[in-house]
Amino acid sequence: MAKKAYDKHQVLEYLFKKKTDNGSRHIGHNIDFTLREVGEGITATGGTPPTSWSNFVLDLTRKKNTIWQRLPECVIRYGYDLRKKTGPVPGADKDNYCGTFVYRGFDDEGNTIPIQDWLEWGEPDREVMVENRVPELVRQFISNDEASLFSVIDYCDILSIILDQDVYRVQSPMKWQPNEIDGYYIARNARNIFVYPVEAKAASTADDINLVQINGQYNTFIEKYTKNDFNLVVRPIAAKMESTGMLLAILEHNPLYDPVLNGEASMFNIIEVVRVKLDRPLDAWR
């Protein structure tokens, strides 16, 4: 028997109404919901839960779309937007967060203020020409997806050139849950070990860089390594494929960011944006 498709907006409407008694309580505060609750919402709205719905919210926030594409009107009119949230629910048996209805309030015209969770690249701070050291045989077969972006980064040692350090790949991807990391790189100096989790976007997807996703990756590193003896500096990097190479944004976590305060301060400060051009662009990326 074929599975019946479900409507994400219907599920979100169901969850919001259930958690607020149709808008009569909890208004003005962030409202979390879990993976278990999403599954219940899919069933309650007549759908059949798929094998996994862990990307339920991420699929709605991969691109910098309008708030109306993320949420139904019945949620927006109360001043809410949508944000991905991950991690175990305290005191719950094997349940994890899926997302949050983020209270944003209203502008002077009474419209809900959308969240700003995506990286704004701006103009590059510098441009660097890099020798294309991808072997000729590989260039004949390489594609234009995220994995190919990491092949070029590694063959051309781009991170070492940009960061002026000896940067080494640990592995790509790093399948830590609940925040998988596209690329995992490290370097060191006399005082610190630098960790560079890389979030990559290929030309084939047209996705934007979601800072909430990068923040989850950042927190994953902090939680994994907090108890170790070495001094760890986590510097996330956003990488976006271009026809002539790639854009790289080197980030640092903003200590003033507080998700409880609805994220009014930016999650990350941009240290630098670098445009990398290959001296021989790849045909597959054009």
PDB file of C-alpha atoms in Angstrom:
ATOM      1  CA  MET A   1       0.000   0.000   0.000  1.00  0.00           C
ATOM      2  CA  ALA A   2       1.434   3.372  -1.026  1.00  0.00           C
ATOM      3  CA  LYS A   3       2.268   5.870   1.691  1.00  0.00           C
ATOM      4  CA  LYS A   4       0.060   8.953   1.788  1.00  0.00           C
ATOM      5  CA  ALA A   5       1.961  12.210   1.388  1.00  0.00           C
ATOM      6  CA  TYR A   6       1.736  14.798   4.145  1.00  0.00           C
ATOM      7  CA  ASP A   7       1.661  18.592   4.091  1.00  0.00           C
ATOM      8  CA  LYS A   8       4.332  20.246   6.248  1.00  0.00           C
ATOM      9  CA  HIS A   9       2.257  23.393   6.778  1.00  0.00           C
ATOM     10  CA  GLN A  10      -0.691  21.332   7.977  1.00  0.00           C
ATOM     11  CA  VAL A  11       1.579  19.524  10.433  1.00  0.00           C
ATOM     12  CA  LEU A  12       3.020  22.822  11.703  1.00  0.00           C
ATOM     13  CA  GLU A  13      -0.482  24.265  12.104  1.00  0.00           C
ATOM     14  CA  TYR A  14      -1.516  21.179  14.076  1.00  0.00           C
ATOM     15  CA  LEU A  15       1.532  21.426  16.366  1.00  0.00           C
ATOM     16  CA  PHE A  16       1.133  25.163  16.979  1.00  0.00           C
ATOM     17  CA  LYS A  17      -2.575  24.918  17.772  1.00  0.00           C
ATOM     18  CA  LYS A  18      -2.010  21.952  20.074  1.00  0.00           C
ATOM     19  CA  LYS A  19       0.767  23.699  22.004  1.00  0.00           C
ATOM     20  CA  THR A  20      -1.063  27.020  22.314  1.00  0.00           C
ATOM     21  CA  ASP A  21      -4.697  25.888  22.676  1.00  0.00           C
ATOM     22  CA  ASN A  22      -5.490  27.520  19.334  1.00  0.00           C
ATOM     23  CA  GLY A  23      -3.433  30.594  20.183  1.00  0.00           C
ATOM     24  CA  SER A  24      -4.803  31.201  23.672  1.00  0.00           C
ATOM     25  CA  ARG A  25      -1.602  30.565  25.657  1.00  0.00           C
ATOM     26  CA  HIS A  26       2.214  30.665  25.486  1.00  0.00           C
ATOM     27  CA  ILE A  27       2.066  33.525  23.018  1.00  0.00           C
ATOM     28  CA  GLY A  28       5.184  35.689  23.163  1.00  0.00           C
ATOM     29  CA  HIS A  29       7.590  32.851  23.964  1.00  0.00           C
ATOM     30  CA  ASN A  30       9.562  30.416  21.834  1.00  0.00           C
ATOM     31  CA  ILE A  31       7.814  27.063  21.487  1.00  0.00           C
ATOM     32  CA  ASP A  32       9.891  23.917  20.875  1.00  0.00           C
ATOM     33  CA  PHE A  33       8.607  20.761  19.248  1.00  0.00           C
ATOM     34  CA  THR A  34      10.190  17.334  18.941  1.00  0.00           C
ATOM     35  CA  LEU A  35      10.626  14.605  16.361  1.00  0.00           C
ATOM     36  CA  ARG A  36       8.063  12.464  18.167  1.00  0.00           C
ATOM     37  CA  GLU A  37       5.536  15.299  18.025  1.00  0.00           C
ATOM     38  CA  VAL A  38       6.168  15.816  14.311  1.00  0.00           C
ATOM     39  CA  GLY A  39       5.444  12.126  13.721  1.00  0.00           C
ATOM     40  CA  GLU A  40       2.221  12.468  15.694  1.00  0.00           C
ATOM     41  CA  GLY A  41       1.337  15.571  13.663  1.00  0.00           C
ATOM     42  CA  ILE A  42       1.885  13.785  10.359  1.00  0.00           C
ATOM     43  CA  THR A  43      -0.468  10.996  11.431  1.00  0.00           C
ATOM     44  CA  ALA A  44      -3.045  13.397  12.900  1.00  0.00           C
ATOM     45  CA  THR A  45      -3.254  15.356   9.638  1.00  0.00           C
ATOM     46  CA  GLY A  46      -3.844  12.231   7.556  1.00  0.00           C
ATOM     47  CA  GLY A  47      -0.321  11.553   6.340  1.00  0.00           C
ATOM     48  CA  THR A  48       1.883   8.495   6.671  1.00  0.00           C
ATOM     49  CA  PRO A  49       5.165   9.140   8.533  1.00  0.00           C
ATOM     50  CA  PRO A  50       8.191   8.368   6.308  1.00  0.00           C
ATOM     51  CA  THR A  51      11.098   6.244   7.479  1.00  0.00           C
ATOM     52  CA  SER A  52      12.787   9.397   8.804  1.00  0.00           C
ATOM     53  CA  TRP A  53      11.582  12.965   9.204  1.00  0.00           C
ATOM     54  CA  SER A  54      14.670  14.382  10.923  1.00  0.00           C
ATOM     55  CA  ASN A  55      15.010  16.989   8.133  1.00  0.00           C
ATOM     56  CA  PHE A  56      11.394  18.150   8.507  1.00  0.00           C
ATOM     57  CA  VAL A  57      12.372  21.706   9.517  1.00  0.00           C
ATOM     58  CA  LEU A  58      15.708  21.799   7.686  1.00  0.00           C
ATOM     59  CA  ASP A  59      13.931  21.203   4.382  1.00  0.00           C
ATOM     60  CA  LEU A  60      11.890  24.361   5.023  1.00  0.00           C
ATOM     61  CA  THR A  61      14.904  26.467   5.970  1.00  0.00           C
ATOM     62  CA  ARG A  62      17.641  25.373   3.546  1.00  0.00           C
ATOM     63  CA  LYS A  63      16.954  28.412   1.376  1.00  0.00           C
ATOM     64  CA  LYS A  64      16.377  32.007   2.361  1.00  0.00           C
ATOM     65  CA  ASN A  65      12.738  31.920   1.353  1.00  0.00           C
ATOM     66  CA  THR A  66       9.866  34.062   2.603  1.00  0.00           C
ATOM     67  CA  ILE A  67       8.303  33.470   5.997  1.00  0.00           C
ATOM     68  CA  TRP A  68       5.142  32.416   4.137  1.00  0.00           C
ATOM     69  CA  GLN A  69       7.039  29.551   2.537  1.00  0.00           C
ATOM     70  CA  ARG A  70       8.199  28.372   5.957  1.00  0.00           C
ATOM     71  CA  LEU A  71       4.972  28.639   7.922  1.00  0.00           C
ATOM     72  CA  PRO A  72       1.175  28.719   7.560  1.00  0.00           C
ATOM     73  CA  GLU A  73      -0.657  32.003   8.101  1.00  0.00           C
ATOM     74  CA  CYS A  74      -2.234  30.834  11.363  1.00  0.00           C
ATOM     75  CA  VAL A  75       1.245  30.724  12.982  1.00  0.00           C
ATOM     76  CA  ILE A  76       2.666  33.851  11.368  1.00  0.00           C
ATOM     77  CA  ARG A  77      -0.205  36.070  12.541  1.00  0.00           C
ATOM     78  CA  TYR A  78       0.836  35.492  16.157  1.00  0.00           C
ATOM     79  CA  GLY A  79       4.342  36.838  15.484  1.00  0.00           C
ATOM     80  CA  TYR A  80       6.222  33.586  14.965  1.00  0.00           C
ATOM     81  CA  ASP A  81       8.823  32.266  12.533  1.00  0.00           C
ATOM     82  CA  LEU A  82      10.441  28.830  12.240  1.00  0.00           C
ATOM     83  CA  ARG A  83      13.911  27.623  13.198  1.00  0.00           C
ATOM     84  CA  LYS A  84      15.599  24.218  13.253  1.00  0.00           C
ATOM     85  CA  LYS A  85      16.580  22.849  16.658  1.00  0.00           C
ATOM     86  CA  THR A  86      18.464  19.646  17.435  1.00  0.00           C
ATOM     87  CA  GLY A  87      19.597  17.655  20.434  1.00  0.00           C
ATOM     88  CA  PRO A  88      18.005  15.368  23.038  1.00  0.00           C
ATOM     89  CA  VAL A  89      14.988  16.527  25.019  1.00  0.00           C
ATOM     90  CA  PRO A  90      15.890  16.629  28.751  1.00  0.00           C
ATOM     91  CA  GLY A  91      14.017  13.978  30.680  1.00  0.00           C
ATOM     92  CA  ALA A  92      12.497  12.430  27.575  1.00  0.00           C
ATOM     93  CA  ASP A  93      13.200   8.845  26.582  1.00  0.00           C
ATOM     94  CA  LYS A  94      14.855   8.794  23.152  1.00  0.00           C
ATOM     95  CA  ASP A  95      13.147  11.942  21.884  1.00  0.00           C
ATOM     96  CA  ASN A  96      14.992  14.780  20.157  1.00  0.00           C
ATOM     97  CA  TYR A  97      14.144  18.341  19.259  1.00  0.00           C
ATOM     98  CA  CYS A  98      13.120  19.014  15.666  1.00  0.00           C
ATOM     99  CA  GLY A  99      12.377  22.737  15.586  1.00  0.00           C
ATOM    100  CA  THR A 100      11.153  25.878  17.311  1.00  0.00           C
ATOM    101  CA  PHE A 101       8.403  28.359  16.707  1.00  0.00           C
ATOM    102  CA  VAL A 102      10.485  31.491  17.311  1.00  0.00           C
ATOM    103  CA  TYR A 103       8.622  34.508  18.641  1.00  0.00           C
ATOM    104  CA  ARG A 104       9.707  37.538  16.620  1.00  0.00           C
ATOM    105  CA  GLY A 105       7.058  40.148  17.330  1.00  0.00           C
ATOM    106  CA  PHE A 106       5.822  42.734  14.851  1.00  0.00           C
ATOM    107  CA  ASP A 107       7.136  45.698  12.885  1.00  0.00           C
ATOM    108  CA  ASP A 108       5.525  49.153  12.829  1.00  0.00           C
ATOM    109  CA  GLU A 109       3.062  47.997  10.191  1.00  0.00           C
ATOM    110  CA  GLY A 110       1.956  44.981  12.207  1.00  0.00           C
ATOM    111  CA  ASN A 111       3.810  42.378  10.135  1.00  0.00           C
ATOM    112  CA  THR A 112       5.719  39.545  11.789  1.00  0.00           C
ATOM    113  CA  ILE A 113       9.471  40.204  11.740  1.00  0.00           C
ATOM    114  CA  PRO A 114      11.182  37.332   9.864  1.00  0.00           C
ATOM    115  CA  ILE A 115      14.254  35.643  11.266  1.00  0.00           C
ATOM    116  CA  GLN A 116      17.635  36.334   9.630  1.00  0.00           C
ATOM    117  CA  ASP A 117      19.304  32.938   9.932  1.00  0.00           C
ATOM    118  CA  TRP A 118      21.205  32.870   6.634  1.00  0.00           C
ATOM    119  CA  LEU A 119      24.707  34.047   5.868  1.00  0.00           C
ATOM    120  CA  GLU A 120      24.921  37.395   4.083  1.00  0.00           C
ATOM    121  CA  TRP A 121      28.125  37.100   2.069  1.00  0.00           C
ATOM    122  CA  GLY A 122      28.596  40.721   1.038  1.00  0.00           C
ATOM    123  CA  GLU A 123      31.576  41.634  -1.103  1.00  0.00           C
ATOM    124  CA  PRO A 124      34.728  39.485  -0.691  1.00  0.00           C
ATOM    125  CA  ASP A 125      37.498  41.003   1.417  1.00  0.00           C
ATOM    126  CA  ARG A 126      40.086  39.601  -0.976  1.00  0.00           C
ATOM    127  CA  GLU A 127      40.472  37.466  -4.070  1.00  0.00           C
ATOM    128  CA  VAL A 128      43.073  34.716  -4.413  1.00  0.00           C
ATOM    129  CA  MET A 129      44.146  32.896  -7.557  1.00  0.00           C
ATOM    130  CA  VAL A 130      45.012  29.248  -6.841  1.00  0.00           C
ATOM    131  CA  GLU A 131      46.725  26.703  -9.045  1.00  0.00           C
ATOM    132  CA  ASN A 132      44.313  23.990 -10.108  1.00  0.00           C
ATOM    133  CA  ARG A 133      46.137  20.841  -9.041  1.00  0.00           C
ATOM    134  CA  VAL A 134      43.218  18.493  -9.641  1.00  0.00           C
ATOM    135  CA  PRO A 135      44.652  15.674 -11.795  1.00  0.00           C
ATOM    136  CA  GLU A 136      43.597  15.771 -15.423  1.00  0.00           C
ATOM    137  CA  LEU A 137      41.995  12.338 -15.179  1.00  0.00           C
ATOM    138  CA  VAL A 138      39.920  13.438 -12.179  1.00  0.00           C
ATOM    139  CA  ARG A 139      38.847  16.656 -13.916  1.00  0.00           C
ATOM    140  CA  GLN A 140      37.316  14.561 -16.677  1.00  0.00           C
ATOM    141  CA  PHE A 141      34.991  12.813 -14.215  1.00  0.00           C
ATOM    142  CA  ILE A 142      34.418  15.316 -11.388  1.00  0.00           C
ATOM    143  CA  SER A 143      30.849  16.549 -10.839  1.00  0.00           C
ATOM    144  CA  ASN A 144      29.371  19.766  -9.449  1.00  0.00           C
ATOM    145  CA  ASP A 145      28.075  18.512  -6.090  1.00  0.00           C
ATOM    146  CA  GLU A 146      29.326  19.179  -2.550  1.00  0.00           C
ATOM    147  CA  ALA A 147      31.691  16.205  -2.563  1.00  0.00           C
ATOM    148  CA  SER A 148      33.465  17.599  -5.619  1.00  0.00           C
ATOM    149  CA  LEU A 149      33.932  20.894  -3.780  1.00  0.00           C
ATOM    150  CA  PHE A 150      35.870  19.071  -1.072  1.00  0.00           C
ATOM    151  CA  SER A 151      37.962  17.226  -3.665  1.00  0.00           C
ATOM    152  CA  VAL A 152      39.110  20.565  -5.061  1.00  0.00           C
ATOM    153  CA  ILE A 153      39.723  22.001  -1.586  1.00  0.00           C
ATOM    154  CA  ASP A 154      41.935  19.016  -0.786  1.00  0.00           C
ATOM    155  CA  TYR A 155      43.778  18.629  -4.106  1.00  0.00           C
ATOM    156  CA  CYS A 156      44.617  22.350  -4.173  1.00  0.00           C
ATOM    157  CA  ASP A 157      45.223  22.649  -0.395  1.00  0.00           C
ATOM    158  CA  ILE A 158      43.013  25.731  -0.469  1.00  0.00           C
ATOM    159  CA  LEU A 159      42.450  26.041   3.285  1.00  0.00           C
ATOM    160  CA  SER A 160      46.195  26.089   3.985  1.00  0.00           C
ATOM    161  CA  ILE A 161      46.639  28.849   1.411  1.00  0.00           C
ATOM    162  CA  ILE A 162      43.731  30.957   2.665  1.00  0.00           C
ATOM    163  CA  LEU A 163      44.412  30.531   6.384  1.00  0.00           C
ATOM    164  CA  ASP A 164      48.213  30.640   6.129  1.00  0.00           C
ATOM    165  CA  GLN A 165      48.481  27.462   8.218  1.00  0.00           C
ATOM    166  CA  ASP A 166      49.179  23.815   7.570  1.00  0.00           C
ATOM    167  CA  VAL A 167      45.568  22.608   7.517  1.00  0.00           C
ATOM    168  CA  TYR A 168      44.783  18.898   7.482  1.00  0.00           C
ATOM    169  CA  ARG A 169      41.594  17.091   6.632  1.00  0.00           C
ATOM    170  CA  VAL A 170      40.359  14.737   9.344  1.00  0.00           C
ATOM    171  CA  GLN A 171      37.500  13.412   7.261  1.00  0.00           C
ATOM    172  CA  SER A 172      34.605  14.454   5.067  1.00  0.00           C
ATOM    173  CA  PRO A 173      31.845  14.084   6.091  1.00  0.00           C
ATOM    174  CA  MET A 174      31.794  13.658   9.864  1.00  0.00           C
ATOM    175  CA  LYS A 175      28.561  11.834  10.657  1.00  0.00           C
ATOM    176  CA  TRP A 176      28.101  13.032  14.217  1.00  0.00           C
ATOM    177  CA  GLN A 177      24.484  13.283  15.241  1.00  0.00           C
ATOM    178  CA  PRO A 178      22.391  15.327  15.333  1.00  0.00           C
ATOM    179  CA  ASN A 179      24.583  17.762  13.370  1.00  0.00           C
ATOM    180  CA  GLU A 180      26.460  16.095  10.538  1.00  0.00           C
ATOM    181  CA  ILE A 181      29.503  18.062   9.399  1.00  0.00           C
ATOM    182  CA  ASP A 182      30.311  18.266   5.691  1.00  0.00           C
ATOM    183  CA  GLY A 183      34.070  18.677   6.166  1.00  0.00           C
ATOM    184  CA  TYR A 184      36.281  18.346   9.243  1.00  0.00           C
ATOM    185  CA  TYR A 185      39.744  20.024   9.167  1.00  0.00           C
ATOM    186  CA  ILE A 186      42.341  20.870  11.805  1.00  0.00           C
ATOM    187  CA  ALA A 187      45.510  22.916  12.265  1.00  0.00           C
ATOM    188  CA  ARG A 188      47.668  23.964  15.204  1.00  0.00           C
ATOM    189  CA  ASN A 189      50.093  26.570  16.443  1.00  0.00           C
ATOM    190  CA  ALA A 190      52.154  26.799  19.628  1.00  0.00           C
ATOM    191  CA  ARG A 191      49.105  27.584  21.793  1.00  0.00           C
ATOM    192  CA  ASN A 192      45.986  26.186  20.168  1.00  0.00           C
ATOM    193  CA  ILE A 193      44.467  23.494  18.022  1.00  0.00           C
ATOM    194  CA  PHE A 194      42.168  25.014  15.414  1.00  0.00           C
ATOM    195  CA  VAL A 195      39.141  23.080  14.216  1.00  0.00           C
ATOM    196  CA  TYR A 196      37.520  24.092  10.950  1.00  0.00           C
ATOM    197  CA  PRO A 197      34.094  22.530  10.386  1.00  0.00           C
ATOM    198  CA  VAL A 198      33.122  23.323   6.795  1.00  0.00           C
ATOM    199  CA  GLU A 199      29.531  23.712   5.615  1.00  0.00           C
ATOM    200  CA  ALA A 200      29.500  23.435   1.825  1.00  0.00           C
ATOM    201  CA  LYS A 201      26.921  24.358  -0.791  1.00  0.00           C
ATOM    202  CA  ALA A 202      27.200  23.198  -4.391  1.00  0.00           C
ATOM    203  CA  ALA A 203      26.027  24.955  -7.516  1.00  0.00           C
ATOM    204  CA  SER A 204      23.673  22.052  -8.157  1.00  0.00           C
ATOM    205  CA  THR A 205      21.513  22.748  -5.052  1.00  0.00           C
ATOM    206  CA  ALA A 206      21.210  26.562  -4.878  1.00  0.00           C
ATOM    207  CA  ASP A 207      20.860  26.219  -1.094  1.00  0.00           C
ATOM    208  CA  ASP A 208      21.855  29.048   1.241  1.00  0.00           C
ATOM    209  CA  ILE A 209      24.129  28.807   4.274  1.00  0.00           C
ATOM    210  CA  ASN A 210      21.897  28.404   7.339  1.00  0.00           C
ATOM    211  CA  LEU A 211      23.683  29.764  10.416  1.00  0.00           C
ATOM    212  CA  VAL A 212      21.513  27.698  12.759  1.00  0.00           C
ATOM    213  CA  GLN A 213      22.928  24.576  11.127  1.00  0.00           C
ATOM    214  CA  ILE A 214      26.484  25.891  11.531  1.00  0.00           C
ATOM    215  CA  ASN A 215      25.721  26.770  15.150  1.00  0.00           C
ATOM    216  CA  GLY A 216      24.636  23.186  15.757  1.00  0.00           C
ATOM    217  CA  GLN A 217      27.913  21.942  14.281  1.00  0.00           C
ATOM    218  CA  TYR A 218      29.858  24.417  16.422  1.00  0.00           C
ATOM    219  CA  ASN A 219      28.099  23.207  19.564  1.00  0.00           C
ATOM    220  CA  THR A 220      28.795  19.607  18.593  1.00  0.00           C
ATOM    221  CA  PHE A 221      32.541  20.280  18.609  1.00  0.00           C
ATOM    222  CA  ILE A 222      32.357  22.208  21.879  1.00  0.00           C
ATOM    223  CA  GLU A 223      30.444  19.385  23.570  1.00  0.00           C
ATOM    224  CA  LYS A 224      32.703  16.646  22.181  1.00  0.00           C
ATOM    225  CA  TYR A 225      35.975  18.284  23.179  1.00  0.00           C
ATOM    226  CA  THR A 226      35.185  20.432  26.232  1.00  0.00           C
ATOM    227  CA  LYS A 227      36.777  17.965  28.654  1.00  0.00           C
ATOM    228  CA  ASN A 228      40.002  17.523  26.713  1.00  0.00           C
ATOM    229  CA  ASP A 229      43.237  19.176  27.798  1.00  0.00           C
ATOM    230  CA  PHE A 230      44.195  21.016  24.618  1.00  0.00           C
ATOM    231  CA  ASN A 231      43.080  24.559  23.840  1.00  0.00           C
ATOM    232  CA  LEU A 232      40.491  24.259  21.109  1.00  0.00           C
ATOM    233  CA  VAL A 233      39.507  27.106  18.788  1.00  0.00           C
ATOM    234  CA  VAL A 234      36.517  26.308  16.573  1.00  0.00           C
ATOM    235  CA  ARG A 235      36.297  28.443  13.430  1.00  0.00           C
ATOM    236  CA  PRO A 236      33.441  27.388  11.135  1.00  0.00           C
ATOM    237  CA  ILE A 237      33.886  27.928   7.408  1.00  0.00           C
ATOM    238  CA  ALA A 238      31.113  28.363   4.852  1.00  0.00           C
ATOM    239  CA  ALA A 239      32.022  27.301   1.316  1.00  0.00           C
ATOM    240  CA  LYS A 240      29.970  28.058  -1.774  1.00  0.00           C
ATOM    241  CA  MET A 241      30.835  26.767  -5.234  1.00  0.00           C
ATOM    242  CA  GLU A 242      31.240  29.261  -8.069  1.00  0.00           C
ATOM    243  CA  SER A 243      31.857  28.696 -11.771  1.00  0.00           C
ATOM    244  CA  THR A 244      35.472  29.862 -11.429  1.00  0.00           C
ATOM    245  CA  GLY A 245      36.185  28.461  -7.961  1.00  0.00           C
ATOM    246  CA  MET A 246      34.508  29.124  -4.624  1.00  0.00           C
ATOM    247  CA  LEU A 247      33.606  31.647  -1.951  1.00  0.00           C
ATOM    248  CA  LEU A 248      34.831  30.984   1.578  1.00  0.00           C
ATOM    249  CA  ALA A 249      33.595  32.758   4.706  1.00  0.00           C
ATOM    250  CA  ILE A 250      35.688  32.265   7.857  1.00  0.00           C
ATOM    251  CA  LEU A 251      33.506  32.693  10.926  1.00  0.00           C
ATOM    252  CA  GLU A 252      33.859  33.002  14.676  1.00  0.00           C
ATOM    253  CA  HIS A 253      31.120  32.392  17.210  1.00  0.00           C
ATOM    254  CA  ASN A 254      29.605  35.542  18.670  1.00  0.00           C
ATOM    255  CA  PRO A 255      29.777  35.280  22.491  1.00  0.00           C
ATOM    256  CA  LEU A 256      26.859  37.724  22.747  1.00  0.00           C
ATOM    257  CA  TYR A 257      24.494  35.404  20.890  1.00  0.00           C
ATOM    258  CA  ASP A 258      21.711  34.091  23.100  1.00  0.00           C
ATOM    259  CA  PRO A 259      19.027  31.901  21.503  1.00  0.00           C
ATOM    260  CA  VAL A 260      16.745  32.516  24.483  1.00  0.00           C
ATOM    261  CA  LEU A 261      16.616  36.165  23.423  1.00  0.00           C
ATOM    262  CA  ASN A 262      15.412  35.118  19.968  1.00  0.00           C
ATOM    263  CA  GLY A 263      18.841  35.507  18.405  1.00  0.00           C
ATOM    264  CA  GLU A 264      18.779  39.276  17.992  1.00  0.00           C
ATOM    265  CA  ALA A 265      22.576  39.257  17.976  1.00  0.00           C
ATOM    266  CA  SER A 266      24.163  37.415  15.065  1.00  0.00           C
ATOM    267  CA  MET A 267      25.245  33.841  15.826  1.00  0.00           C
ATOM    268  CA  PHE A 268      28.590  34.394  14.104  1.00  0.00           C
ATOM    269  CA  ASN A 269      30.915  37.223  13.207  1.00  0.00           C
ATOM    270  CA  ILE A 270      32.514  37.083   9.774  1.00  0.00           C
ATOM    271  CA  ILE A 271      36.288  37.247  10.055  1.00  0.00           C
ATOM    272  CA  GLU A 272      36.826  37.310   6.305  1.00  0.00           C
ATOM    273  CA  VAL A 273      35.206  36.417   3.005  1.00  0.00           C
ATOM    274  CA  VAL A 274      37.627  35.176   0.331  1.00  0.00           C
ATOM    275  CA  ARG A 275      36.915  34.521  -3.325  1.00  0.00           C
ATOM    276  CA  VAL A 276      39.115  31.688  -4.599  1.00  0.00           C
ATOM    277  CA  LYS A 277      39.620  31.459  -8.345  1.00  0.00           C
ATOM    278  CA  LEU A 278      41.179  28.450 -10.035  1.00  0.00           C
ATOM    279  CA  ASP A 279      43.716  29.326 -12.691  1.00  0.00           C
ATOM    280  CA  ARG A 280      42.061  26.632 -14.821  1.00  0.00           C
ATOM    281  CA  PRO A 281      38.329  26.491 -14.007  1.00  0.00           C
ATOM    282  CA  LEU A 282      36.580  23.141 -14.028  1.00  0.00           C
ATOM    283  CA  ASP A 283      34.267  22.466 -16.954  1.00  0.00           C
ATOM    284  CA  ALA A 284      31.831  20.646 -14.654  1.00  0.00           C
ATOM    285  CA  TRP A 285      31.365  23.778 -12.523  1.00  0.00           C
ATOM    286  CA  ARG A 286      30.605  26.165 -15.379  1.00  0.00           C
TER     287      ARG A 286
END
